[in-house]
Amino acid sequence: MSLRMARVVPAGLMAVFGLAALAAAGPRQDDLAARRARLMERLGPDTVAVVWSAPPRVYSLDVDYEYRQDSHLLYLTGIAQPDTILVLVPGAKTTREVLFVREANALREHREGHTLTRAEVTEQSGVRTVYHTGEFEAFLTALFNRQAYGRRRGEVTDDFDALFDAVSGGRARLALPFGPRPAPSAPLSAPYEFAAKVRDRFLGVGFVDSFPLIADLRQVKTPFEQAILTRSGAISSDAHKAGMKAARPGRFEYEVEAAIEQVYLANGAMNPGYPSIVGSGPNATILHYGASSRQMQAGEILLVDAAGSFDGYTVDITRSYPISGTYSEAQKDIYRLVLEAQEAGMRAARVGNTTADVEKAAREVVKAGLLKLGLITDATGDQYRTWYTHGICHWIGMDVHDVGDYARPLAAGMAFVVEPGLYIRPQALDELPDSPENRAFKAAVAPAVQKYAQIGIRIEDSFLLTETGLTSLSASVPRTIEEIERFMKAR
C-alpha cells in the first residue's frame, strides 16, 4: 500500500448555507438518508446502533497513510474524516440519527487541513443532530439510563420513550459492527472491546451484529450508487487504454502503471481502488504481483489488473495483452479459452442464479479446453486447478472485494466481476505431491506445458446486473484478440 493508496476525498462539498434543514437536501443526502432508514427498519425500535470511523494507520514512524474511511460509515454518512461516530436510534420520534465529529483545532488544521464544522457535516450527510466526538459516551450512557442527553433539569421529552421502555423491560439492544468472530486468543477489534466494556456497565442490554445487516444493504446498489460506479468504471477503462498505449518492449512495468494512475488523478479518482498489478512475462502468472519493476520484453504478455476509486467506489478490470502488439499462436490458444470461459460465466450471470452458477459455467469450459490443449489428462477431477487457481466472481462497490452473501440469488442492482484466468507456471507441477498418478500426469502434460510456459492470461470485467441482463462497466476497454491487436497497432 502506498501513501496515496489510502486517500479518500470527501465528495460533493458545497458552500455552507447555515440552515441545517436546507443544507441536508440533495440527491446524495436523500440517498444516504434512505440507507440509514433501511438499516433502522431492520434494527427495530428497541435497538441503538453505533458505527465508528476507521482509525488512522501509521505508515512510517510519525507519518500516517493517507486516510481511508471505514466503508460502513462512509456508506451511511458520506463523511470521510476520522474521529466520527454515527448513532442510530430507530425508536426515537425525532432524534433518530446523531453524528459525533471532531472539534475544530487550529494547530491540527494547520498540519492536516480543514475539519468539517457541524453545519458542513449536516450538509454532507443529511444528519441534522451533530455533536462533538467527546460527547459520545455521555450521550449513549444517558440513553441507557433512560435520560435524554442535553436536556435541562425538569425538561420533559417523549422522544426516546420507546427505547426507554425497552431498557426498563430488559429488551434493549446495542448493535455494533462486529464482523467475523475472532479466535479466542486473537486480539479484539474495537467493537468487541467496546462491547466488553458496555456489558459490565449497561446491565441487561443485549448485542446485535450490525455488520451483516449493513453488508446486506450494500450488496444491492441504489440508482445513485450505480451512477457513481458507472463513472468510476469509465475512468478506470480510460486508464487501462492509457496503459495499453504506454506498453512497449524495453519499457518498465512501472511506466505502464504511471500512465494508468495519471488518468485516475486527472479525472478525480484520487487513489487506486486497490494496488495495481502490472506483470510482464513470468510476472503475469503471479496473482498479486506488485513490484512493477521488470523491464518488458518483446513477445511477452503484460497482465494489468487496475482500477481507480472514484467518490468511494471502485470497479475491477484486468486485461492481458501482447507487449509487441500481436499475440503468438500459443498465447492465442490460452486467451481464447479464458475468453470463452468468461463469456460462459457472463451468460450464467442472470437474475435468480447465484455466483456458484457463474463459477460452474466457466469451470466446465476451462476443463474441456485444458483437456483439448493437453494441459490436463482428466476433465472430471481437479487437475484443472493446477492452472486455474482462483474463483472468478466477487462483489464490487466501496471495496474492490465488496461485502455480500455469495449464497444470495443474483438480483438487479448487484455489482460484481467475472474474471477467469489461466497461469501456466511450470513450477506448479513441482508443487504437486509425489505419487504415481501425479508422475504420470506430469509426464503426459510436459509437452503442452513447455509450449505454453509462463503465459498468464486473466480477463476481468465489472458488471451491474439489471432485470434484463448484464451491463458492462468496462466495455470500452478492448477485450477480444482482434480488438486488442487493432488497438495496439494504432498506438
PDB file of C-alpha atoms in Angstrom, residues 239-476:
ATOM      1  CA  ALA A 239      -6.856   4.379 -17.604  1.00  0.00           C
ATOM      2  CA  HIS A 240      -6.453   0.858 -18.982  1.00  0.00           C
ATOM      3  CA  LYS A 241      -6.365   2.188 -22.529  1.00  0.00           C
ATOM      4  CA  ALA A 242      -3.687   4.691 -21.496  1.00  0.00           C
ATOM      5  CA  GLY A 243      -1.672   1.808 -20.068  1.00  0.00           C
ATOM      6  CA  MET A 244      -2.021  -0.173 -23.282  1.00  0.00           C
ATOM      7  CA  LYS A 245      -0.680   2.785 -25.230  1.00  0.00           C
ATOM      8  CA  ALA A 246       2.309   3.072 -22.898  1.00  0.00           C
ATOM      9  CA  ALA A 247       3.336  -0.596 -23.128  1.00  0.00           C
ATOM     10  CA  ARG A 248       6.406  -1.179 -25.334  1.00  0.00           C
ATOM     11  CA  PRO A 249       9.292  -3.648 -25.396  1.00  0.00           C
ATOM     12  CA  GLY A 250      12.139  -2.156 -23.389  1.00  0.00           C
ATOM     13  CA  ARG A 251       9.962  -0.059 -21.135  1.00  0.00           C
ATOM     14  CA  PHE A 252       9.383  -0.893 -17.489  1.00  0.00           C
ATOM     15  CA  GLU A 253       6.205  -2.100 -15.868  1.00  0.00           C
ATOM     16  CA  TYR A 254       6.118   0.987 -13.660  1.00  0.00           C
ATOM     17  CA  GLU A 255       5.838   3.193 -16.763  1.00  0.00           C
ATOM     18  CA  VAL A 256       2.551   1.495 -17.602  1.00  0.00           C
ATOM     19  CA  GLU A 257       1.377   1.815 -14.001  1.00  0.00           C
ATOM     20  CA  ALA A 258       2.224   5.532 -14.045  1.00  0.00           C
ATOM     21  CA  ALA A 259       0.240   6.071 -17.251  1.00  0.00           C
ATOM     22  CA  ILE A 260      -2.752   4.311 -15.700  1.00  0.00           C
ATOM     23  CA  GLU A 261      -2.732   6.153 -12.402  1.00  0.00           C
ATOM     24  CA  GLN A 262      -2.255   9.528 -14.062  1.00  0.00           C
ATOM     25  CA  VAL A 263      -5.698   9.056 -15.631  1.00  0.00           C
ATOM     26  CA  TYR A 264      -7.211   8.387 -12.216  1.00  0.00           C
ATOM     27  CA  LEU A 265      -5.934  11.657 -10.792  1.00  0.00           C
ATOM     28  CA  ALA A 266      -6.758  13.660 -13.897  1.00  0.00           C
ATOM     29  CA  ASN A 267     -10.397  12.592 -13.580  1.00  0.00           C
ATOM     30  CA  GLY A 268     -10.964  12.925  -9.845  1.00  0.00           C
ATOM     31  CA  ALA A 269     -10.371   9.306  -8.833  1.00  0.00           C
ATOM     32  CA  MET A 270      -7.943  10.335  -6.145  1.00  0.00           C
ATOM     33  CA  ASN A 271      -6.498   6.926  -5.322  1.00  0.00           C
ATOM     34  CA  PRO A 272      -6.373   3.388  -6.687  1.00  0.00           C
ATOM     35  CA  GLY A 273      -9.216   1.129  -5.638  1.00  0.00           C
ATOM     36  CA  TYR A 274      -6.511  -1.431  -4.856  1.00  0.00           C
ATOM     37  CA  PRO A 275      -2.761  -1.730  -5.517  1.00  0.00           C
ATOM     38  CA  SER A 276      -2.181  -2.010  -9.250  1.00  0.00           C
ATOM     39  CA  ILE A 277      -0.931  -5.310 -10.680  1.00  0.00           C
ATOM     40  CA  VAL A 278       1.272  -4.779 -13.732  1.00  0.00           C
ATOM     41  CA  GLY A 279       3.078  -8.021 -14.547  1.00  0.00           C
ATOM     42  CA  SER A 280       5.002  -8.868 -17.711  1.00  0.00           C
ATOM     43  CA  GLY A 281       6.271 -12.239 -18.888  1.00  0.00           C
ATOM     44  CA  PRO A 282       6.553 -14.630 -15.920  1.00  0.00           C
ATOM     45  CA  ASN A 283       5.136 -11.948 -13.639  1.00  0.00           C
ATOM     46  CA  ALA A 284       1.811 -12.331 -15.451  1.00  0.00           C
ATOM     47  CA  THR A 285       1.467 -15.711 -13.736  1.00  0.00           C
ATOM     48  CA  ILE A 286       1.719 -14.168 -10.228  1.00  0.00           C
ATOM     49  CA  LEU A 287      -1.780 -13.385  -8.981  1.00  0.00           C
ATOM     50  CA  HIS A 288      -0.909 -10.371  -6.833  1.00  0.00           C
ATOM     51  CA  TYR A 289       2.399  -9.248  -8.259  1.00  0.00           C
ATOM     52  CA  GLY A 290       3.072  -5.744  -7.009  1.00  0.00           C
ATOM     53  CA  ALA A 291       6.670  -4.714  -7.690  1.00  0.00           C
ATOM     54  CA  SER A 292       6.125  -3.236 -11.192  1.00  0.00           C
ATOM     55  CA  SER A 293       9.894  -3.204 -11.600  1.00  0.00           C
ATOM     56  CA  ARG A 294      10.635  -5.515 -14.530  1.00  0.00           C
ATOM     57  CA  GLN A 295      11.644  -4.390 -18.000  1.00  0.00           C
ATOM     58  CA  MET A 296       9.155  -5.650 -20.568  1.00  0.00           C
ATOM     59  CA  GLN A 297      10.412  -7.805 -23.423  1.00  0.00           C
ATOM     60  CA  ALA A 298       9.192  -8.325 -26.976  1.00  0.00           C
ATOM     61  CA  GLY A 299       6.832 -11.241 -27.441  1.00  0.00           C
ATOM     62  CA  GLU A 300       5.597 -11.274 -23.837  1.00  0.00           C
ATOM     63  CA  ILE A 301       2.163 -10.811 -22.319  1.00  0.00           C
ATOM     64  CA  LEU A 302       1.519  -7.891 -19.977  1.00  0.00           C
ATOM     65  CA  LEU A 303      -1.223  -8.579 -17.432  1.00  0.00           C
ATOM     66  CA  VAL A 304      -2.703  -5.426 -15.906  1.00  0.00           C
ATOM     67  CA  ASP A 305      -5.245  -5.541 -13.079  1.00  0.00           C
ATOM     68  CA  ALA A 306      -6.074  -1.994 -12.011  1.00  0.00           C
ATOM     69  CA  ALA A 307      -8.888   0.424 -11.189  1.00  0.00           C
ATOM     70  CA  GLY A 308      -9.292   3.800  -9.552  1.00  0.00           C
ATOM     71  CA  SER A 309     -11.600   4.702  -6.685  1.00  0.00           C
ATOM     72  CA  PHE A 310     -13.987   7.494  -7.631  1.00  0.00           C
ATOM     73  CA  ASP A 311     -16.156   9.026  -4.921  1.00  0.00           C
ATOM     74  CA  GLY A 312     -15.510   5.987  -2.732  1.00  0.00           C
ATOM     75  CA  TYR A 313     -16.458   3.349  -5.332  1.00  0.00           C
ATOM     76  CA  THR A 314     -14.208   1.066  -7.365  1.00  0.00           C
ATOM     77  CA  VAL A 315     -14.610  -1.400 -10.197  1.00  0.00           C
ATOM     78  CA  ASP A 316     -12.096  -4.158 -11.033  1.00  0.00           C
ATOM     79  CA  ILE A 317     -10.650  -4.618 -14.538  1.00  0.00           C
ATOM     80  CA  THR A 318      -7.944  -6.903 -15.902  1.00  0.00           C
ATOM     81  CA  ARG A 319      -6.527  -7.120 -19.400  1.00  0.00           C
ATOM     82  CA  SER A 320      -3.721  -9.346 -20.728  1.00  0.00           C
ATOM     83  CA  TYR A 321      -2.196  -8.067 -23.938  1.00  0.00           C
ATOM     84  CA  PRO A 322       0.891  -8.536 -26.125  1.00  0.00           C
ATOM     85  CA  ILE A 323       3.621  -6.027 -25.423  1.00  0.00           C
ATOM     86  CA  SER A 324       4.730  -6.177 -29.064  1.00  0.00           C
ATOM     87  CA  GLY A 325       1.160  -5.712 -30.288  1.00  0.00           C
ATOM     88  CA  THR A 326       0.449  -9.203 -31.640  1.00  0.00           C
ATOM     89  CA  TYR A 327      -0.297 -12.453 -29.790  1.00  0.00           C
ATOM     90  CA  SER A 328       1.677 -15.592 -30.593  1.00  0.00           C
ATOM     91  CA  GLU A 329      -0.331 -18.671 -31.554  1.00  0.00           C
ATOM     92  CA  ALA A 330       0.316 -20.230 -28.149  1.00  0.00           C
ATOM     93  CA  GLN A 331      -0.838 -17.050 -26.399  1.00  0.00           C
ATOM     94  CA  LYS A 332      -3.957 -17.019 -28.570  1.00  0.00           C
ATOM     95  CA  ASP A 333      -4.786 -20.587 -27.520  1.00  0.00           C
ATOM     96  CA  ILE A 334      -4.816 -19.648 -23.842  1.00  0.00           C
ATOM     97  CA  TYR A 335      -6.512 -16.307 -24.454  1.00  0.00           C
ATOM     98  CA  ARG A 336      -9.362 -17.837 -26.462  1.00  0.00           C
ATOM     99  CA  LEU A 337     -10.017 -20.372 -23.721  1.00  0.00           C
ATOM    100  CA  VAL A 338     -10.113 -17.727 -20.985  1.00  0.00           C
ATOM    101  CA  LEU A 339     -12.389 -15.516 -23.080  1.00  0.00           C
ATOM    102  CA  GLU A 340     -14.732 -18.424 -23.778  1.00  0.00           C
ATOM    103  CA  ALA A 341     -14.858 -19.193 -20.059  1.00  0.00           C
ATOM    104  CA  GLN A 342     -15.636 -15.565 -19.244  1.00  0.00           C
ATOM    105  CA  GLU A 343     -18.450 -15.452 -21.766  1.00  0.00           C
ATOM    106  CA  ALA A 344     -19.914 -18.658 -20.342  1.00  0.00           C
ATOM    107  CA  GLY A 345     -19.826 -17.104 -16.882  1.00  0.00           C
ATOM    108  CA  MET A 346     -21.443 -13.935 -18.194  1.00  0.00           C
ATOM    109  CA  ARG A 347     -24.299 -15.930 -19.724  1.00  0.00           C
ATOM    110  CA  ALA A 348     -24.925 -17.570 -16.360  1.00  0.00           C
ATOM    111  CA  ALA A 349     -24.928 -14.221 -14.516  1.00  0.00           C
ATOM    112  CA  ARG A 350     -28.636 -13.521 -14.565  1.00  0.00           C
ATOM    113  CA  VAL A 351     -31.326 -12.686 -12.039  1.00  0.00           C
ATOM    114  CA  GLY A 352     -32.176 -15.702  -9.876  1.00  0.00           C
ATOM    115  CA  ASN A 353     -28.906 -17.559 -10.386  1.00  0.00           C
ATOM    116  CA  THR A 354     -26.051 -17.416  -7.889  1.00  0.00           C
ATOM    117  CA  THR A 355     -22.346 -16.753  -8.235  1.00  0.00           C
ATOM    118  CA  ALA A 356     -21.886 -20.529  -7.940  1.00  0.00           C
ATOM    119  CA  ASP A 357     -23.719 -20.858 -11.256  1.00  0.00           C
ATOM    120  CA  VAL A 358     -21.310 -18.351 -12.794  1.00  0.00           C
ATOM    121  CA  GLU A 359     -18.318 -20.236 -11.425  1.00  0.00           C
ATOM    122  CA  LYS A 360     -19.620 -23.591 -12.663  1.00  0.00           C
ATOM    123  CA  ALA A 361     -20.356 -22.364 -16.184  1.00  0.00           C
ATOM    124  CA  ALA A 362     -16.829 -21.019 -16.607  1.00  0.00           C
ATOM    125  CA  ARG A 363     -15.228 -24.007 -14.914  1.00  0.00           C
ATOM    126  CA  GLU A 364     -16.775 -26.515 -17.321  1.00  0.00           C
ATOM    127  CA  VAL A 365     -15.434 -24.549 -20.291  1.00  0.00           C
ATOM    128  CA  VAL A 366     -11.968 -24.405 -18.732  1.00  0.00           C
ATOM    129  CA  LYS A 367     -11.872 -28.141 -18.058  1.00  0.00           C
ATOM    130  CA  ALA A 368     -12.821 -29.049 -21.598  1.00  0.00           C
ATOM    131  CA  GLY A 369     -10.414 -26.508 -23.066  1.00  0.00           C
ATOM    132  CA  LEU A 370      -7.434 -27.560 -20.965  1.00  0.00           C
ATOM    133  CA  LEU A 371      -8.046 -31.191 -21.935  1.00  0.00           C
ATOM    134  CA  LYS A 372      -8.075 -30.214 -25.607  1.00  0.00           C
ATOM    135  CA  LEU A 373      -4.822 -28.259 -25.218  1.00  0.00           C
ATOM    136  CA  GLY A 374      -3.109 -31.166 -23.483  1.00  0.00           C
ATOM    137  CA  LEU A 375      -2.629 -29.339 -20.189  1.00  0.00           C
ATOM    138  CA  ILE A 376      -4.704 -31.904 -18.279  1.00  0.00           C
ATOM    139  CA  THR A 377      -5.483 -35.566 -18.904  1.00  0.00           C
ATOM    140  CA  ASP A 378      -8.763 -35.857 -16.985  1.00  0.00           C
ATOM    141  CA  ALA A 379     -11.544 -33.286 -17.023  1.00  0.00           C
ATOM    142  CA  THR A 380     -13.530 -34.992 -14.273  1.00  0.00           C
ATOM    143  CA  GLY A 381     -11.157 -34.293 -11.386  1.00  0.00           C
ATOM    144  CA  ASP A 382      -9.154 -31.387 -10.039  1.00  0.00           C
ATOM    145  CA  GLN A 383      -6.204 -31.414 -12.442  1.00  0.00           C
ATOM    146  CA  TYR A 384      -7.507 -28.168 -13.943  1.00  0.00           C
ATOM    147  CA  ARG A 385      -6.735 -26.446 -10.629  1.00  0.00           C
ATOM    148  CA  THR A 386      -3.043 -26.675 -11.472  1.00  0.00           C
ATOM    149  CA  TRP A 387      -3.556 -23.807 -13.941  1.00  0.00           C
ATOM    150  CA  TYR A 388      -6.945 -22.381 -12.936  1.00  0.00           C
ATOM    151  CA  THR A 389      -6.238 -21.219  -9.410  1.00  0.00           C
ATOM    152  CA  HIS A 390      -8.877 -18.744  -8.220  1.00  0.00           C
ATOM    153  CA  GLY A 391     -12.572 -18.005  -8.178  1.00  0.00           C
ATOM    154  CA  ILE A 392     -13.961 -15.723 -10.856  1.00  0.00           C
ATOM    155  CA  CYS A 393     -16.826 -13.799  -9.276  1.00  0.00           C
ATOM    156  CA  HIS A 394     -16.754 -11.278  -6.429  1.00  0.00           C
ATOM    157  CA  TRP A 395     -18.804  -8.240  -5.450  1.00  0.00           C
ATOM    158  CA  ILE A 396     -17.551  -4.707  -6.129  1.00  0.00           C
ATOM    159  CA  GLY A 397     -18.511  -1.338  -4.679  1.00  0.00           C
ATOM    160  CA  MET A 398     -16.901   0.654  -1.903  1.00  0.00           C
ATOM    161  CA  ASP A 399     -14.404  -2.181  -1.521  1.00  0.00           C
ATOM    162  CA  VAL A 400     -12.939  -3.973  -4.519  1.00  0.00           C
ATOM    163  CA  HIS A 401     -13.863  -7.260  -2.825  1.00  0.00           C
ATOM    164  CA  ASP A 402     -17.083  -5.821  -1.519  1.00  0.00           C
ATOM    165  CA  VAL A 403     -19.261  -7.251   1.222  1.00  0.00           C
ATOM    166  CA  GLY A 404     -22.145  -9.546   0.342  1.00  0.00           C
ATOM    167  CA  ASP A 405     -23.602 -13.028   0.685  1.00  0.00           C
ATOM    168  CA  TYR A 406     -22.461 -15.359  -2.086  1.00  0.00           C
ATOM    169  CA  ALA A 407     -25.359 -17.725  -1.405  1.00  0.00           C
ATOM    170  CA  ARG A 408     -27.871 -14.949  -2.118  1.00  0.00           C
ATOM    171  CA  PRO A 409     -29.539 -15.188  -5.541  1.00  0.00           C
ATOM    172  CA  LEU A 410     -28.400 -12.564  -8.009  1.00  0.00           C
ATOM    173  CA  ALA A 411     -30.715  -9.569  -8.148  1.00  0.00           C
ATOM    174  CA  ALA A 412     -30.996  -6.350 -10.104  1.00  0.00           C
ATOM    175  CA  GLY A 413     -28.688  -3.717  -8.628  1.00  0.00           C
ATOM    176  CA  MET A 414     -25.894  -6.094  -7.685  1.00  0.00           C
ATOM    177  CA  ALA A 415     -22.401  -5.347  -8.995  1.00  0.00           C
ATOM    178  CA  PHE A 416     -19.696  -7.943  -9.498  1.00  0.00           C
ATOM    179  CA  VAL A 417     -16.880  -9.163 -11.717  1.00  0.00           C
ATOM    180  CA  VAL A 418     -16.361 -12.177 -13.936  1.00  0.00           C
ATOM    181  CA  GLU A 419     -12.613 -12.872 -14.076  1.00  0.00           C
ATOM    182  CA  PRO A 420     -11.361 -16.283 -15.224  1.00  0.00           C
ATOM    183  CA  GLY A 421      -7.609 -16.733 -15.528  1.00  0.00           C
ATOM    184  CA  LEU A 422      -5.104 -19.364 -16.575  1.00  0.00           C
ATOM    185  CA  TYR A 423      -1.497 -19.277 -15.392  1.00  0.00           C
ATOM    186  CA  ILE A 424       0.878 -21.790 -16.956  1.00  0.00           C
ATOM    187  CA  ARG A 425       3.637 -21.905 -14.359  1.00  0.00           C
ATOM    188  CA  PRO A 426       5.864 -24.966 -14.928  1.00  0.00           C
ATOM    189  CA  GLN A 427       6.852 -24.844 -11.258  1.00  0.00           C
ATOM    190  CA  ALA A 428       3.224 -25.629 -10.379  1.00  0.00           C
ATOM    191  CA  LEU A 429       3.961 -29.215 -11.376  1.00  0.00           C
ATOM    192  CA  ASP A 430       6.809 -29.350  -8.866  1.00  0.00           C
ATOM    193  CA  GLU A 431       4.395 -28.403  -6.110  1.00  0.00           C
ATOM    194  CA  LEU A 432       2.219 -31.480  -6.663  1.00  0.00           C
ATOM    195  CA  PRO A 433       2.595 -34.310  -4.125  1.00  0.00           C
ATOM    196  CA  ASP A 434       4.787 -37.137  -5.334  1.00  0.00           C
ATOM    197  CA  SER A 435       2.543 -40.045  -6.336  1.00  0.00           C
ATOM    198  CA  PRO A 436       2.287 -42.457  -9.271  1.00  0.00           C
ATOM    199  CA  GLU A 437      -0.750 -40.577 -10.549  1.00  0.00           C
ATOM    200  CA  ASN A 438       0.971 -37.190 -10.423  1.00  0.00           C
ATOM    201  CA  ARG A 439       4.137 -38.519 -12.014  1.00  0.00           C
ATOM    202  CA  ALA A 440       2.049 -39.868 -14.894  1.00  0.00           C
ATOM    203  CA  PHE A 441       0.185 -36.558 -15.134  1.00  0.00           C
ATOM    204  CA  LYS A 442       3.373 -34.520 -15.279  1.00  0.00           C
ATOM    205  CA  ALA A 443       4.870 -36.754 -17.958  1.00  0.00           C
ATOM    206  CA  ALA A 444       1.722 -36.565 -20.072  1.00  0.00           C
ATOM    207  CA  VAL A 445       1.342 -32.765 -19.967  1.00  0.00           C
ATOM    208  CA  ALA A 446       5.047 -31.899 -20.221  1.00  0.00           C
ATOM    209  CA  PRO A 447       4.961 -31.060 -23.982  1.00  0.00           C
ATOM    210  CA  ALA A 448       1.949 -28.751 -23.556  1.00  0.00           C
ATOM    211  CA  VAL A 449       3.469 -27.098 -20.504  1.00  0.00           C
ATOM    212  CA  GLN A 450       6.642 -26.404 -22.448  1.00  0.00           C
ATOM    213  CA  LYS A 451       4.562 -24.920 -25.284  1.00  0.00           C
ATOM    214  CA  TYR A 452       2.535 -22.617 -23.034  1.00  0.00           C
ATOM    215  CA  ALA A 453       5.108 -21.966 -20.298  1.00  0.00           C
ATOM    216  CA  GLN A 454       4.932 -18.624 -18.480  1.00  0.00           C
ATOM    217  CA  ILE A 455       1.756 -17.497 -20.235  1.00  0.00           C
ATOM    218  CA  GLY A 456      -0.584 -15.785 -17.793  1.00  0.00           C
ATOM    219  CA  ILE A 457      -3.976 -14.632 -19.031  1.00  0.00           C
ATOM    220  CA  ARG A 458      -6.746 -13.091 -16.948  1.00  0.00           C
ATOM    221  CA  ILE A 459      -9.737 -11.283 -18.415  1.00  0.00           C
ATOM    222  CA  GLU A 460     -11.821  -9.378 -15.906  1.00  0.00           C
ATOM    223  CA  ASP A 461     -14.776  -7.086 -16.418  1.00  0.00           C
ATOM    224  CA  SER A 462     -17.078  -5.350 -13.947  1.00  0.00           C
ATOM    225  CA  PHE A 463     -20.842  -5.546 -14.305  1.00  0.00           C
ATOM    226  CA  LEU A 464     -24.089  -4.153 -12.994  1.00  0.00           C
ATOM    227  CA  LEU A 465     -26.960  -6.614 -13.111  1.00  0.00           C
ATOM    228  CA  THR A 466     -30.336  -5.379 -14.316  1.00  0.00           C
ATOM    229  CA  GLU A 467     -33.657  -7.158 -14.788  1.00  0.00           C
ATOM    230  CA  THR A 468     -32.795  -7.639 -18.454  1.00  0.00           C
ATOM    231  CA  GLY A 469     -29.185  -8.739 -18.055  1.00  0.00           C
ATOM    232  CA  LEU A 470     -25.634  -7.515 -17.536  1.00  0.00           C
ATOM    233  CA  THR A 471     -24.378  -4.001 -18.127  1.00  0.00           C
ATOM    234  CA  SER A 472     -20.605  -3.923 -18.501  1.00  0.00           C
ATOM    235  CA  LEU A 473     -18.822  -1.085 -16.703  1.00  0.00           C
ATOM    236  CA  SER A 474     -15.622  -1.777 -18.654  1.00  0.00           C
ATOM    237  CA  ALA A 475     -16.967  -2.393 -22.140  1.00  0.00           C
ATOM    238  CA  SER A 476     -14.869   0.346 -23.723  1.00  0.00           C
TER     239      SER A 476
END
